[in-house]
XYZ file of C-alpha atoms in Angstrom:
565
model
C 6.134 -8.945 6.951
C 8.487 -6.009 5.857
C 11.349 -5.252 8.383
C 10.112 -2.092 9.605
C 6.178 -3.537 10.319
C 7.591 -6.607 11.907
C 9.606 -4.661 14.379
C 7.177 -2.264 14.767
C 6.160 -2.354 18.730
C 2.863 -0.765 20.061
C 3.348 -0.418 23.371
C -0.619 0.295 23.938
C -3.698 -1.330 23.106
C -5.049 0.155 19.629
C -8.498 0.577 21.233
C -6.980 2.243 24.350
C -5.686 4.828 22.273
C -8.807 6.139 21.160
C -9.240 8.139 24.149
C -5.782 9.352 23.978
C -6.450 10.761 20.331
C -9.135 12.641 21.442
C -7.439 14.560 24.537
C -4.650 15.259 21.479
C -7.321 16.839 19.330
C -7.707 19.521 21.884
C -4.568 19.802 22.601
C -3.508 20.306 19.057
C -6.099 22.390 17.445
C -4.487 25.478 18.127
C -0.737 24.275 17.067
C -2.695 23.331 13.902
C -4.826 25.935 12.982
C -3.317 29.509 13.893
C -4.239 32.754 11.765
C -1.528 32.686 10.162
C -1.677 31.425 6.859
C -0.159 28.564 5.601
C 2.688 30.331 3.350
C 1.669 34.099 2.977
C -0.866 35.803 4.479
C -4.465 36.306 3.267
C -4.064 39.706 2.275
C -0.958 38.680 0.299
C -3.600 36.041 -1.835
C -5.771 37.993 -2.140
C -3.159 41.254 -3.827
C -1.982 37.793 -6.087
C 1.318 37.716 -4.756
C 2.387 33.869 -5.461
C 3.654 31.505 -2.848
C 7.182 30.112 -2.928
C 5.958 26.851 -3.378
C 3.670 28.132 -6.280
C 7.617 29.359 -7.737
C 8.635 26.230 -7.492
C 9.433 24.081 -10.948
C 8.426 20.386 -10.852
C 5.895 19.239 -8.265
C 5.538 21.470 -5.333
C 2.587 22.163 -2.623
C -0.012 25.469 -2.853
C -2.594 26.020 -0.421
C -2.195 23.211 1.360
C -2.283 20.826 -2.011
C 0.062 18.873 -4.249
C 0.426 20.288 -7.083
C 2.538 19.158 -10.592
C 4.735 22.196 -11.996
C 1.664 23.211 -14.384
C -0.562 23.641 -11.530
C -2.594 20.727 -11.883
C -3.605 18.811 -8.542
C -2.230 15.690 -8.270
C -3.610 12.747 -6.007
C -0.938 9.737 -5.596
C -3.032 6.505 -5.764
C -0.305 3.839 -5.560
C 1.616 1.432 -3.483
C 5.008 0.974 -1.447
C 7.783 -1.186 -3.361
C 10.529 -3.169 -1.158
C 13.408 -2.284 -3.675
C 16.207 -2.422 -1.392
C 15.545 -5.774 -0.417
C 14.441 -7.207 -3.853
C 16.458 -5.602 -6.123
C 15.828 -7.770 -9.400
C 12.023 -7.167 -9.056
C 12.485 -4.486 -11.309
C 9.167 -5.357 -13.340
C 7.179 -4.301 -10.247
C 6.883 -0.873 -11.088
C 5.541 -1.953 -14.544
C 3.215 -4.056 -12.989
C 1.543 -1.915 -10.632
C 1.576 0.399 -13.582
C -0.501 -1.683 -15.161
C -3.065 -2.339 -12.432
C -3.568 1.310 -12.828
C -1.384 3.135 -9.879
C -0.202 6.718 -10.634
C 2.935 6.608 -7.929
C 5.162 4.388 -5.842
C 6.865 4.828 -2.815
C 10.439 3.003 -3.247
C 12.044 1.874 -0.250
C 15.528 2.482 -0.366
C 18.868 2.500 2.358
C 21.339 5.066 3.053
C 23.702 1.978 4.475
C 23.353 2.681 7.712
C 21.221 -0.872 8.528
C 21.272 -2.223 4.997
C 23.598 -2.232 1.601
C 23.297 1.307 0.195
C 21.791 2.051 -2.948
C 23.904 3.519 -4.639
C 23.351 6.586 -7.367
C 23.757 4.869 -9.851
C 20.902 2.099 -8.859
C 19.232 4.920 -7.706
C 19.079 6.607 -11.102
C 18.043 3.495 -12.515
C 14.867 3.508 -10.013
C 14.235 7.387 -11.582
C 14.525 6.439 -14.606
C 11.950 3.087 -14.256
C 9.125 4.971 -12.879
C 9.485 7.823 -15.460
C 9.388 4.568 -18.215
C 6.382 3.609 -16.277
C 4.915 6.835 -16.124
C 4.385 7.013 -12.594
C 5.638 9.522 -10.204
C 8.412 8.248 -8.145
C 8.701 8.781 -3.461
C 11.979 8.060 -2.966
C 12.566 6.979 0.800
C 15.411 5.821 3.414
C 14.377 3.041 5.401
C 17.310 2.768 7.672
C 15.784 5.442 10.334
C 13.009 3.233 11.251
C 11.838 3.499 14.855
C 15.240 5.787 16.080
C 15.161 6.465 19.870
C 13.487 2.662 20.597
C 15.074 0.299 17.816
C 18.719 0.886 18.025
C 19.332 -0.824 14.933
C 17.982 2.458 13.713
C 19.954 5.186 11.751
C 19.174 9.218 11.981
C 17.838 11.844 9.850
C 20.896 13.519 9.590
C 22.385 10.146 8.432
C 19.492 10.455 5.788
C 19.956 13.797 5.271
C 23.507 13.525 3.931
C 22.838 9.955 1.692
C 20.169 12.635 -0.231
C 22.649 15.651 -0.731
C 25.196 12.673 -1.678
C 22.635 11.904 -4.519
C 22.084 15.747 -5.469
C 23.306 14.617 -9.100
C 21.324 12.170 -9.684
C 17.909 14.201 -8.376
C 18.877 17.641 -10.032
C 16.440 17.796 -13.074
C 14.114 15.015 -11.453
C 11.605 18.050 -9.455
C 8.278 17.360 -11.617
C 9.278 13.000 -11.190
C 10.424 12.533 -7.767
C 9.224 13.448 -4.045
C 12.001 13.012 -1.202
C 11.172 10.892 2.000
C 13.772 11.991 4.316
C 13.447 8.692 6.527
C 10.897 6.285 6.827
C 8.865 6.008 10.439
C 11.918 7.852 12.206
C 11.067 7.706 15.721
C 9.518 5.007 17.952
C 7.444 5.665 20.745
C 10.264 6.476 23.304
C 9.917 10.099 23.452
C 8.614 10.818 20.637
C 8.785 14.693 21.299
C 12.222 13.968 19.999
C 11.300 13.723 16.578
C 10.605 17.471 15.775
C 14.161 19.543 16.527
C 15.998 16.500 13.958
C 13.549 16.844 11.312
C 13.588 20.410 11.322
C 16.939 20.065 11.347
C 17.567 17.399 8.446
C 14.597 19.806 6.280
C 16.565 22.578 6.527
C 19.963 20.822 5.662
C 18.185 19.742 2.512
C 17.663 23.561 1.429
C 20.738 24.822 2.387
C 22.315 22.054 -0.135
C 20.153 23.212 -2.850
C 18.166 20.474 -3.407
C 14.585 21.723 -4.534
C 12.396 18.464 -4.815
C 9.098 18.633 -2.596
C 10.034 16.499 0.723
C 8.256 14.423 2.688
C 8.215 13.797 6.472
C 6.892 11.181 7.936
C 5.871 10.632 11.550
C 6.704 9.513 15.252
C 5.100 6.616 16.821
C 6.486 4.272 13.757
C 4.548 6.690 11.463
C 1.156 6.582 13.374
C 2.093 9.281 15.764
C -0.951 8.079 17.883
C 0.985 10.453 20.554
C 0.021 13.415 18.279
C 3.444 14.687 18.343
C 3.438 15.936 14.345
C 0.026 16.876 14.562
C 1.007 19.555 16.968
C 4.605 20.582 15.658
C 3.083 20.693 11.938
C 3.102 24.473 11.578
C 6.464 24.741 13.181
C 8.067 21.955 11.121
C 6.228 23.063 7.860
C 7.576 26.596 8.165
C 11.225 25.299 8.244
C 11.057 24.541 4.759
C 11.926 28.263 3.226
C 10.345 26.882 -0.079
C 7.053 25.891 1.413
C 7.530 22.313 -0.319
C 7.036 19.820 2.188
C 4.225 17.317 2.702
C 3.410 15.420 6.131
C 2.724 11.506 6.012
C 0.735 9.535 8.352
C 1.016 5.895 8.472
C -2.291 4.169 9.189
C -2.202 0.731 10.809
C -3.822 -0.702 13.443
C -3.750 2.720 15.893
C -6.409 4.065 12.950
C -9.362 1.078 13.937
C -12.192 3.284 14.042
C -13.651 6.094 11.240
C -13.685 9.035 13.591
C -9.931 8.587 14.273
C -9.315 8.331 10.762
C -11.490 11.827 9.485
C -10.579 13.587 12.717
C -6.485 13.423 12.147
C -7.025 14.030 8.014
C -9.125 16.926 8.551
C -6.845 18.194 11.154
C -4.465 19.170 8.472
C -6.676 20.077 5.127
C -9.027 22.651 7.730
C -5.507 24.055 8.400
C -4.123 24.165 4.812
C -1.298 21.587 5.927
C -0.612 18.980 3.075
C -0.875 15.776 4.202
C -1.094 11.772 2.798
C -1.344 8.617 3.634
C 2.172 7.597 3.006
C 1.691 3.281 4.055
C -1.470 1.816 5.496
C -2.490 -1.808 6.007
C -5.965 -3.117 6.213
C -5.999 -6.793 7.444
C -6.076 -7.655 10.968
C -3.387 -8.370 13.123
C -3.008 -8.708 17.053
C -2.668 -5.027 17.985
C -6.206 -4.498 16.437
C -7.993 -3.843 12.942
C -7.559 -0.629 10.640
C -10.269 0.456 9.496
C -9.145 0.845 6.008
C -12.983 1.523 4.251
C -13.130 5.182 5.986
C -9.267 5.834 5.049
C -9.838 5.035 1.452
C -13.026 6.713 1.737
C -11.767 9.807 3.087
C -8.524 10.319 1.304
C -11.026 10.078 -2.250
C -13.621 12.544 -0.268
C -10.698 15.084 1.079
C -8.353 14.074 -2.665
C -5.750 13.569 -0.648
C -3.352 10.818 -1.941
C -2.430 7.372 -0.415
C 0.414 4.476 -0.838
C -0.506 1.078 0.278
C 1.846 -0.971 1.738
C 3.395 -3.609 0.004
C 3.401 -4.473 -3.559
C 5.398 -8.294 -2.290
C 8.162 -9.753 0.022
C 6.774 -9.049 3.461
C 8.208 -11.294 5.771
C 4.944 -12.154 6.782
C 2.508 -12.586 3.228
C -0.700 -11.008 5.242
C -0.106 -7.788 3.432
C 1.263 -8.271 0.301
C -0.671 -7.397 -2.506
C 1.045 -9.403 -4.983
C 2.038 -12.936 -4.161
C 5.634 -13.745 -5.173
C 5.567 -10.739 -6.922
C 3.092 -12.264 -9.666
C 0.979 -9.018 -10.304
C -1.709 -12.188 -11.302
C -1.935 -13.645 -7.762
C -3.554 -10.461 -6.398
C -4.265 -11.333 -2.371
C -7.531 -9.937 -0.622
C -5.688 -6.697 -0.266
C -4.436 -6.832 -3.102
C -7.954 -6.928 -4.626
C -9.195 -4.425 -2.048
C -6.718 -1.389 -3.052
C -6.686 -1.695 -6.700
C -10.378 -3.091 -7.759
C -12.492 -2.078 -4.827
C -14.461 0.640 -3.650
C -12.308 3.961 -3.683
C -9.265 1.780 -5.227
C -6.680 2.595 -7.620
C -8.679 1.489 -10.333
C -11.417 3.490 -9.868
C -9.812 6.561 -8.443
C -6.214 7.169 -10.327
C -5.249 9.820 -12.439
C -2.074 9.759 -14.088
C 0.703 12.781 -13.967
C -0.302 15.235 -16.698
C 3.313 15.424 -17.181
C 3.449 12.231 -18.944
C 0.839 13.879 -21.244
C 2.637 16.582 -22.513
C 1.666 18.782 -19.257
C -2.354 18.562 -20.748
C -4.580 18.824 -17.959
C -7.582 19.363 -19.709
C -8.308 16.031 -21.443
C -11.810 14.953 -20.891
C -12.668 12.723 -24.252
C -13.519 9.192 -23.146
C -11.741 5.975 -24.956
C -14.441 4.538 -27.273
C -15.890 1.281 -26.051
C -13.428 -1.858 -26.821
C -15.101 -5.019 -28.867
C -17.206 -7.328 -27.374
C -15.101 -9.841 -25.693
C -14.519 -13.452 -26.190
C -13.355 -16.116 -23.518
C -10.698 -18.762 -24.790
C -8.890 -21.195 -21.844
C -11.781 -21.658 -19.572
C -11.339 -23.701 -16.704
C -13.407 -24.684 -13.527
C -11.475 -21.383 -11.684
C -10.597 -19.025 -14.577
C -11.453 -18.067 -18.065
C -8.801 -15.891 -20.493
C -10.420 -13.014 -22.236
C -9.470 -11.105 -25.563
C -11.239 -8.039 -27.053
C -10.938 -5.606 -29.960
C -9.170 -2.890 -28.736
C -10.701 0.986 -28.132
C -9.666 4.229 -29.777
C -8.622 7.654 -28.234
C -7.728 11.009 -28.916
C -4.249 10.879 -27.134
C -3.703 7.123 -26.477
C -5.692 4.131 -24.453
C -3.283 3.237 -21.464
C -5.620 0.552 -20.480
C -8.585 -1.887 -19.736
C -10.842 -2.627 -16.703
C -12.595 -6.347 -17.405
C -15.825 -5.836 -14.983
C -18.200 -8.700 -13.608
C -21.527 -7.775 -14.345
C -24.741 -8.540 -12.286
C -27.576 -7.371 -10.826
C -27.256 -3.869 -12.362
C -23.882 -3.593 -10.924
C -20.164 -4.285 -12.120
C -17.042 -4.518 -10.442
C -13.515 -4.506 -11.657
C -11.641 -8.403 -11.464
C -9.004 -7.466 -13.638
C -6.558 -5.095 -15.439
C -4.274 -4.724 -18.307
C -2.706 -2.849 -20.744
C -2.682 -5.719 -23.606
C -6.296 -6.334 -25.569
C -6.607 -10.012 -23.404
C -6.439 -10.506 -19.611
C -7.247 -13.319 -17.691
C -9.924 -13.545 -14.780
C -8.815 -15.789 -11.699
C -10.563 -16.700 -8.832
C -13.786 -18.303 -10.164
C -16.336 -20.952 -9.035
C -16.462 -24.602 -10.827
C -19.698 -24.787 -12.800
C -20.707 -21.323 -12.521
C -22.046 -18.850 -15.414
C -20.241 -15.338 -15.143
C -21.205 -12.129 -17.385
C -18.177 -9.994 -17.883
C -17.195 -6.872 -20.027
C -14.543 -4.516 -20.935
C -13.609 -0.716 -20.126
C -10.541 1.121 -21.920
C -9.297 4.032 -20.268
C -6.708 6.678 -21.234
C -3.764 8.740 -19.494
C -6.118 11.615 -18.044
C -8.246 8.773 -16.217
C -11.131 9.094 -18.503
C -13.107 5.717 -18.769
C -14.633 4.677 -22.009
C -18.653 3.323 -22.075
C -18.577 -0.757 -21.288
C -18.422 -2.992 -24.212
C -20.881 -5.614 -25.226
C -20.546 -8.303 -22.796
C -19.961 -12.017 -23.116
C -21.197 -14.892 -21.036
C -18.950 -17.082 -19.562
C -19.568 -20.840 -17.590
C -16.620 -22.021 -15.839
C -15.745 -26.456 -16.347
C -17.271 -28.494 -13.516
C -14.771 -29.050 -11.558
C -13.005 -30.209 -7.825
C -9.668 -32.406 -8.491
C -9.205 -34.980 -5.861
C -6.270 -34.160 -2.997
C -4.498 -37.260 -2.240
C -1.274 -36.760 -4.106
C -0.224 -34.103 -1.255
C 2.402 -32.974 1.549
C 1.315 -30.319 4.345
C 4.257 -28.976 6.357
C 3.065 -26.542 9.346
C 4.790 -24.107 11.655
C 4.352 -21.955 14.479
C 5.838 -18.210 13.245
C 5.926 -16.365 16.887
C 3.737 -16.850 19.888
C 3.265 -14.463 22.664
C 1.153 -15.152 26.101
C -2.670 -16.526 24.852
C -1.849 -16.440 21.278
C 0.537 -17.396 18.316
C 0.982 -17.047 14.290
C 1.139 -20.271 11.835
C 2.269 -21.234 8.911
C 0.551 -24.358 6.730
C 1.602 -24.963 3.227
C 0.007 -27.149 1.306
C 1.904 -28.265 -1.419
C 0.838 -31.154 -4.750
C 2.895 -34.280 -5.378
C 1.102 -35.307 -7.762
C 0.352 -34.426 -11.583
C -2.259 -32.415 -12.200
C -3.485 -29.140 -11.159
C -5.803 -29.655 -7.419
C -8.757 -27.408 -7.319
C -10.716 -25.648 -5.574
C -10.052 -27.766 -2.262
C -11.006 -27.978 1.466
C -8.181 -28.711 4.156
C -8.826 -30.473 7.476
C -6.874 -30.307 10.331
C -7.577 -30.566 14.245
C -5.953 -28.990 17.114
C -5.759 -30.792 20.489
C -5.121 -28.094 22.943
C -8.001 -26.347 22.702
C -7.025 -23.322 19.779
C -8.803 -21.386 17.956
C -8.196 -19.435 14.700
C -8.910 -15.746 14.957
C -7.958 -15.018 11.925
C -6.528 -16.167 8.893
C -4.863 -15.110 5.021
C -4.677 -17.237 2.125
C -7.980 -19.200 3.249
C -11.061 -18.725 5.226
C -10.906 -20.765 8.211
C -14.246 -22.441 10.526
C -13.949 -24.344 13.436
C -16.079 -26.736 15.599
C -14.421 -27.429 18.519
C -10.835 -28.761 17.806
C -11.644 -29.213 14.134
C -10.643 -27.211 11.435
C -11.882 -26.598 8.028
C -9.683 -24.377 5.211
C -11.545 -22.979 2.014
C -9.523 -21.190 -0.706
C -8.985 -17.572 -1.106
C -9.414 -17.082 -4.574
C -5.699 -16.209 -5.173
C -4.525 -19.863 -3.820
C -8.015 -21.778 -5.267
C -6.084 -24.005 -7.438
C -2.937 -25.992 -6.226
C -0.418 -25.987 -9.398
C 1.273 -29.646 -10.217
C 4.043 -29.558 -7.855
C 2.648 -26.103 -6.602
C 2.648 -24.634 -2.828
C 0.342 -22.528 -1.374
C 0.536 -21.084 1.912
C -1.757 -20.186 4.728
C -1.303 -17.907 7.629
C -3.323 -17.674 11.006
C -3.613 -16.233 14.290
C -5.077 -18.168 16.815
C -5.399 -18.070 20.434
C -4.273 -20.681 22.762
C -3.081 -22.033 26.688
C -0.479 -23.231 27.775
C 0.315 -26.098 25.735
C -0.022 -25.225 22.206
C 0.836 -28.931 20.039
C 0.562 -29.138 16.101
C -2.040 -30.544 14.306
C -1.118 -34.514 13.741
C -2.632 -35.039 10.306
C -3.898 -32.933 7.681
C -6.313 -34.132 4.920
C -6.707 -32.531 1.430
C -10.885 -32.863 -0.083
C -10.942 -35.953 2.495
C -7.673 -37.962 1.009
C -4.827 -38.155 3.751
C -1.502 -35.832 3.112
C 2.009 -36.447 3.834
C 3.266 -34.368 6.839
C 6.804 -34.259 6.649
């Protein structure tokens, strides 16, 4: 899991909290939602006087929206990118490109707590995600958790790394959103956290830099204390611009809907412009976001949100991409960018990467009916004629189709793509969507039948090495990877394992997991269904346990015996 998530402490009980959230919503109501307006005043709207963020050039916020410099609303539907820490995975942007995002949030240091990027990397970032047409948050990671990790760096820090990259941002306004700091206060007093970012907004403007900024919030972004929810107006009317956008991140704190809608709605009844700047949705020990209503109600409110992570978490449960193979979609992965309220269904690129055109409504036409080449007992490789448009098709959606539904299982920008995931011996019925720039989506092809090879390779010619990650009193996180000696290709398969002591698995990524008793049984996620010739793939669990908490002693792979090393 990424640096910042892994150190993230929650020093209460997610489901304790929703008590607390509800004493801050009357507490808060009136910081939030004053007469005043959120700018200028009504009478000033309504005699047509503009606000300064409507002045603005590039992106820049009105009413209580994100706007691009032409006016057009823009809603970020895209996902966080570990950049700092991966620095060759420059195809990433690219690749969530592909899968249809409109933005990414690129974590970056100030060298405070890792090597700096410097401007000239920096530039090279810029000028990626304006190759990849996608509009570019920029963020410091170093000020993670101030005032209770003191590993952490300030906002001032911050502050100064962005007027140290005024160069390479001057020109960028209508590309590029500033995130002073990411998550910069813990929960140690978070009151804290409003006089510095005041302060590190308003150095910003005095240094001339004119790029909408981004805040984000105490409580390692969740601010389940409500501090930002009450300081908004305050810390929104230090920017003399009007510019600045608040971001919540939405972990396990957010584990109910009414949570979720209360704290969005908070801000859009009071004109405040807020996103979802990281959010997680699988399960972990502090609890379970509830991350249906918060796609749900950032597509109902159009308010934008960033997923966390594209890869490279230090622990896999929420990556989206496994080894950075935009192919090896996890569960999440699937969730945010084919699912209900994903990116697929719900992004819209820039209109500044279409000549500032907001008004294109004309519909790709429908692509050829495909055909299926390289079919195998877990995937099939499609190819189609490609669609026509009146500006250009940025696109295709391959849809499973059944039962007078469809649902997206794949993405690309090429004329093939290939479907993974699949059951032996199984007839599928897919077809094809194009789409263009503007997010219009074209009428579905013809569609082509498809029956997967009989299949289920015998295990045998295999090695299981398992771990224990952390524990903590009543519970722990493992590790089993399953890796094939031999061959050929092993798949699907079932693993079997027992624990002595009395575990249990509560939950688990990679796999789904049941258990009678001590025993153990491991199906495939359909991202790690087929075991490559001399291939890993890796499971991860939480389970609870006693006192004595002893390994598994022998692991067997569709009922053949495995190495354990």
């Amino acid at each position: 899991m990424r640096p910042a998530r892994r150190d993230t402490p929650r020093t209460l009980p997610a489901r304790l909290l929703t008590g607390l959230a509800a004493l801050i919503g009357l507490v808060v109501v009136g910081a939030l939602c004053p007469g005043a307006a959120l700018a200028q005043s009504p009478a000033a709207r309504s005699a047509g006087v503009p606000s300064a963020g409507a002045q603005a050039a590039g992106l820049h916020i009105g009413d209580g929206r994100l706007l691009e410099g032409n006016g057009n609303d823009f809603v970020m539907r895209g996902v966080n990118h570990a950049h700092t820490w991966y620095p060759g995975e420059t195809q990433s942007l690219a690749d969530v490109k592909a899968l249809g995002a409109n933005s990414v949030r690129v974590v970056l240091s100030d060298g405070h707590r890792w090597s700096e990027n410097g401007p000239a990397d920096v530039a090279a970032v810029i000028e990626q995600c304006k190759a990849n047409r996608l509009i570019c948050v920029l963020e410091v990671h170093d000020t993670t958790g101030y005032a209770e990790d003191a590993a952490a760096g300030t906002l001032d820090h911050a502050a100064d790394y962005w007027i140290g990259l005024k160069d390479v941002l001057a020109g960028q306004e209508d590309y590029v959103i500033v995130n002073i700091g990411n998550e910069p206060w813990g929960n140690t007093d978070p009151a804290g956290w409003t006089e510095p970012t005041v302060a590190a907004v308003k150095k910003l403007r005095a240094a001339g830099l004119q790029h909408t900024i981004m805040v984000d919030a105490p409580n390692w972004g969740q601010d389940w204390q409500g501090v930002m929810r009450a300081n908004a107006r305050s810390v929104y009317g230090a920017d003399p611009t009007g510019n600045l956008i608040f971001s919540i991140h939405m972990y396990s704190v957010f584990d109910t809907a009414q949570e979720i809608t209360d704290y969005l709605n908070a801000f859009v009844d009071a004109e405040l412009p807020i996103l979802i700047g990281e959010f997680g949705g699988p399960a972990d020990q502090y609890g379970d976001p509830d991350e249906d209503t918060m796609m749900a109600t950032a597509e109902q409110l159009r308010l934008g949100y960033l997923a966390w992570s594209w890869s490279g978490n230090t622990d896999p449960v929420l990556d989206l991409a496994l080894d950075f193979d935009p192919s090896r979609l996890s569960g999440w992965g699937e969730r945010i960018f084919h699912g209900v309220n994903g990116i697929a269904q719900t992004s819209e690129e820039a209109t500044v990467y279409g000549d500032g055109a907001p008004d294109d409504t004309e519909a790709p036409t429908a692509p050829g009916t495909p055909s299926a080449t390289a079919v195998t007992d877990t995937s099939v490789t499609l190819g189609w004629a490609a669609a026509t448009d009146d500006t250009a098709v940025s696109g295709y959606d391959v849809v499973l189709v059944g039962d007078g539904t469809s649902s997206t299982v794949a993405s690309s920008t090429t004329t093939t793509a290939t479907v993974t995931g699949l059951t032996a011996d199984t007839t599928y019925t897919f077809a094809v969507h194009a789409r263009d720039a503007a997010g219009n989506r074209s009428a579905r092809s013809a569609t082509v039948e498809v029956t997967t090879d009989g299949g289920g390779t015998p295990g045998g010619a295999c090695s299981v090495g398992y771990r224990v990650v952390g524990e903590w009193p009543g519970g722990f996180q493992g590790e089993i990877a399953v890796r094939n000696t031999g061959s050929a290709a092993i798949g699907p398969w079932t693993l079997a394992f027992a624990f002595a002591d009395g575990q249990t698995v509560t939950n688990m990524w990679g796999g789904t997991a049941t258990q009678d008793a001590g025993a153990v049984n491991v199906a495939p996620a359909s991202y790690t269904a087929t075991i490559p010739a001399g291939g890993t793939v890796t499971l991860g669990f939480t389970a609870r346990k006693g006192d004595t908490n002893t390994a598994p002693a022998a692991f067997r792979l569709n009922g053949a015996a495995c190495a354990t090393p």
